[in-house]
PDB file of C-alpha atoms in Angstrom:
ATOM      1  CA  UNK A  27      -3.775 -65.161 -42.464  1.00  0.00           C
ATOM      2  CA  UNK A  28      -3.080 -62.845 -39.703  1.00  0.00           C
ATOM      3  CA  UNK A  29      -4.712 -59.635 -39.028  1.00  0.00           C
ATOM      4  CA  UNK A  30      -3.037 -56.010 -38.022  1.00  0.00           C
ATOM      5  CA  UNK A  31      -4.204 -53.950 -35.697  1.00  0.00           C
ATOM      6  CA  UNK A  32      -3.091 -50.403 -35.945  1.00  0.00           C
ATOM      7  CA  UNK A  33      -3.411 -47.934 -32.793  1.00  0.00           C
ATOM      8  CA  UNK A  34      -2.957 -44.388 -33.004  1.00  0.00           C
ATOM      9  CA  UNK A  35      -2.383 -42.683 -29.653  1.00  0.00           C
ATOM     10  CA  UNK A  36      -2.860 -38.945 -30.126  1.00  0.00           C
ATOM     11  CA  UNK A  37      -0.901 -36.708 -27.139  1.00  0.00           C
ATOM     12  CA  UNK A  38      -2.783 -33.846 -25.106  1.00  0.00           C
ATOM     13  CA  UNK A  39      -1.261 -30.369 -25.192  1.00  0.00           C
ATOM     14  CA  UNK A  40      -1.762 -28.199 -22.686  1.00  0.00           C
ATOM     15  CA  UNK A  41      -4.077 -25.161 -24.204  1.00  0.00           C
ATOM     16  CA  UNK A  42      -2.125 -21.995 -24.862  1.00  0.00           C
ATOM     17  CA  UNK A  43      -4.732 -20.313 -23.053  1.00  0.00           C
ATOM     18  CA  UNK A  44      -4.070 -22.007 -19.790  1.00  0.00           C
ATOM     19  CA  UNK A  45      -0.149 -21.309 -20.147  1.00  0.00           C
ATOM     20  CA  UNK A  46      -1.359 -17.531 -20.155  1.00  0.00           C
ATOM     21  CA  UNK A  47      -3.658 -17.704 -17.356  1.00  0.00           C
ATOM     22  CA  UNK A  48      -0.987 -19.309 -15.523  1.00  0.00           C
ATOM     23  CA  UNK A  49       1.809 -16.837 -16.286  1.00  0.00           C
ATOM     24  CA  UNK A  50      -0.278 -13.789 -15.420  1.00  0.00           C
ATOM     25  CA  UNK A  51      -1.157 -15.795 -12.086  1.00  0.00           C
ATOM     26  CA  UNK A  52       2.635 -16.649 -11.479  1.00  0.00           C
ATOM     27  CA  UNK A  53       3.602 -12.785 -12.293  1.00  0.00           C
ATOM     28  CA  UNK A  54       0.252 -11.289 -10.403  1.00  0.00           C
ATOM     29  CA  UNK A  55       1.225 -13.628  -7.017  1.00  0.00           C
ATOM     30  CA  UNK A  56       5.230 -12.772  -7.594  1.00  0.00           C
ATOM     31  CA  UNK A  57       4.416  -8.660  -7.379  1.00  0.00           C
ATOM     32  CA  UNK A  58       2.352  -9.876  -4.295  1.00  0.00           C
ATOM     33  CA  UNK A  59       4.932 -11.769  -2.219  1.00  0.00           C
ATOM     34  CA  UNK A  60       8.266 -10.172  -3.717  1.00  0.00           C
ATOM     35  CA  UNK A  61       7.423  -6.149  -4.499  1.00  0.00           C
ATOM     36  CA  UNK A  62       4.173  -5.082  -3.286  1.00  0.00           C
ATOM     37  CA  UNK A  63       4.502  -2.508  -0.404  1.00  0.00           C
ATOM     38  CA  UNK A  64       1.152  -1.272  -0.227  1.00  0.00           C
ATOM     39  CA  UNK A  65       0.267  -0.480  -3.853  1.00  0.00           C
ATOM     40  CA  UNK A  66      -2.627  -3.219  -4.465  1.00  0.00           C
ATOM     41  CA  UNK A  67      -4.659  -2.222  -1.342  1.00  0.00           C
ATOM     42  CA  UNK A  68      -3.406   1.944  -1.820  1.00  0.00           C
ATOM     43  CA  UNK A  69      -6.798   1.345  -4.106  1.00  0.00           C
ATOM     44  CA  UNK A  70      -8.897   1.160  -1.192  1.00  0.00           C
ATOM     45  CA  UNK A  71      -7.328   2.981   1.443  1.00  0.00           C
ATOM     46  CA  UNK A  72      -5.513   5.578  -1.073  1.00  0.00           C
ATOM     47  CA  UNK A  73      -2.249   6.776   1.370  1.00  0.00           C
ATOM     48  CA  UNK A  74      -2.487   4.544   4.658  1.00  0.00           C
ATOM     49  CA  UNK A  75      -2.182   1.675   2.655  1.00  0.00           C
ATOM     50  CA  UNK A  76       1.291   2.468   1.987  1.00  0.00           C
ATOM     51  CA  UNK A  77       1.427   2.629   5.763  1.00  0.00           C
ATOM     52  CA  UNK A  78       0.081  -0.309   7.267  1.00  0.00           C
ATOM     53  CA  UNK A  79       1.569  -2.475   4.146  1.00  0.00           C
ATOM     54  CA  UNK A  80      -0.852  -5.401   5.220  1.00  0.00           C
ATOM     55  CA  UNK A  81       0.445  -7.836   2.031  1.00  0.00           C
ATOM     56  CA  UNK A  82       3.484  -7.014   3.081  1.00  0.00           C
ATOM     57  CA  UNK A  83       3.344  -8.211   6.726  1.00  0.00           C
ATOM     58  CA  UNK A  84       1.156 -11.139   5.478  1.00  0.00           C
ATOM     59  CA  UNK A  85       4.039 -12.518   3.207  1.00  0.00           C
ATOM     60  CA  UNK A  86       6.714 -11.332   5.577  1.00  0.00           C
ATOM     61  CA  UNK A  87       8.416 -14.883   6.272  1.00  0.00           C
ATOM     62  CA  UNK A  88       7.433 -16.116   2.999  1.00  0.00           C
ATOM     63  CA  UNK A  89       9.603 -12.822   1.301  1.00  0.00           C
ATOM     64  CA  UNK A  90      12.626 -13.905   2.873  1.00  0.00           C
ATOM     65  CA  UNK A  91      12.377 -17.454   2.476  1.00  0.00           C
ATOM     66  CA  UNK A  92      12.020 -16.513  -1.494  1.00  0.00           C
ATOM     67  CA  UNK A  93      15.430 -14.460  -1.175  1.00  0.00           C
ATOM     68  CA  UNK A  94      13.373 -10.860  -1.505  1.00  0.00           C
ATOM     69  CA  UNK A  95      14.834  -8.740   0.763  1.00  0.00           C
ATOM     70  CA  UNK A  96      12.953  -6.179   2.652  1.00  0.00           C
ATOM     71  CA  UNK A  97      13.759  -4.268   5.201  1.00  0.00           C
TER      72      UNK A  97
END
């Protein structure tokens, strides 16, 4: 008499919670590189920020190379 084995091979899904996080990273680093022109640090340095646009110099090259333009 022969014996069956039966294996049941239960698949992982990714927690909802960690597509979230995720898409508020994606969106939070998008404003960053594509639209940010001195409104994140403008919390620190109120006016100047919008100035010396330091994210915006920072993720000059990357900008273009994502098809944002600019200037």
């Amino acid at each position: 008499m022969s014996e069956t084995r039966q294996m049941n091979v239960s698949k992982s899904q990714v927690p909802k919670l960690a597509i979230i996080a995720l898409g508020i990273i994606f969106a939070a680093g998008l404003f960053v590189v594509g639209f940010d022109q001195g409104h994140i640090f403008s919390l620190v340095y109120g006016e100047q920020a919008f100035t010396d646009l330091y994210l915006h110099e920072l993720t000059h090259d990357m900008r273009h190379a994502a098809g944002f333009p600019c200037h």
